[in-house]
Structures are given as structure tokens and as C-alpha cells.
Amino acid sequence: VHVHEKEKPPTRGECLTNPSEPISNDGADNVEGNLIVHTNDLFKVPNRKVHYHSIESDSFLNNNDPLGVTTFQVVGLLGQGTFAQVFQCKNLETGKMCAVKIVKNKPAYTRQATIEIEVFKTMMKK
């Protein structure tokens, strides 16, 4: 599915983040540093920042160009924990469903997420 310039983005749905009151990051984050997310929100992520872990042999990304962008549409909330929120999303290029983890906007959590990514990369090589 490709969104054409004349098409309107999907209507923003239910707020999935709790608490939902905007406090920081120009109104994008709540008091806990979580990004405030609604159903149908779109995440546009540079491919170089997308890390996928799958048992499937084909690539999760339709376009493996590191300079490209992948767009994910939020379907629902899978979980909200100490340092991140996990959303069920649809990759709009491939149509595949996936989980997207959004780490809190705090340096200590960002460092922990980087370690977690390295662990997954190591596991996938074995």
C-alpha cells in the first residue's frame, strides 16, 4: 500500500499511551518520557534504524536501501514497560504485521536498547 500525495492520512484513533498528557519533547512525550501514540499513527523510520528479528528467510524490509524509509502504521498496543512501549504495527510497504518497540526518551534507556539490539544481532548470527 502506498499513500499518494492527494490521499489523507488515516484518522487518528484511540490514544494507546498512558498517561496521555503531553509534558515534554514539544508535546510528543508524556511525563515518563514515552512517546504519546494513537491507533493509525504512522512511524516513518530510516531503514538504517530498523532492526528486524525473524525466522523467515525473506527480508522484512521491501526496500533494503539504508538511505530509504519504512513506514509503519500503529494497529494496537502490545505492552508498556519500564523502558519502552511495544506496538503492533503494519509495514505499509510489505503489508506484514510486526512489533515496533519505542524506547523512552531518556539516555539511560536508549543505551539499554542499544545493548539489547546487539544481543539480538548476536543471537541471529548463530
Steps between C-alpha positions, in 0.01 A plus 500: 500500500643835402354828619462746216553870561129578448385236747432605857689319775288259705285653773679505833338247731501412867794611714701191598753667732429539871532763639397688187560859610778667295779636721827517303662468157276771351190316623598163352597326828325440831643551851672156485679579173272276292400616154123561499362263236152449353360226278561580132806715579778457245864440594741590221828335588829522306586146385840524669313528834271200436616180668292195425514158658318230308519131427380571146764486229368799305577854608249686711587817313376534145771755431836415658649833393663638820406852386134402455214533745249239620153606614316311773134556592403443865230235548510457879703488819673171585661620822637789702791439732778662697698632206283466189162453337440226244241551228344263248560665166458437130791560265322703230749395232477124553164466677666286767403536866776557752585631844664842527676590823517870586751568777436778751664831423762465776875440445532202738218315319646580158832346607321189630311466170829517308633210709180303438534551122858371511387190694231427237750549217736250666219249551388528136852418375498163681 
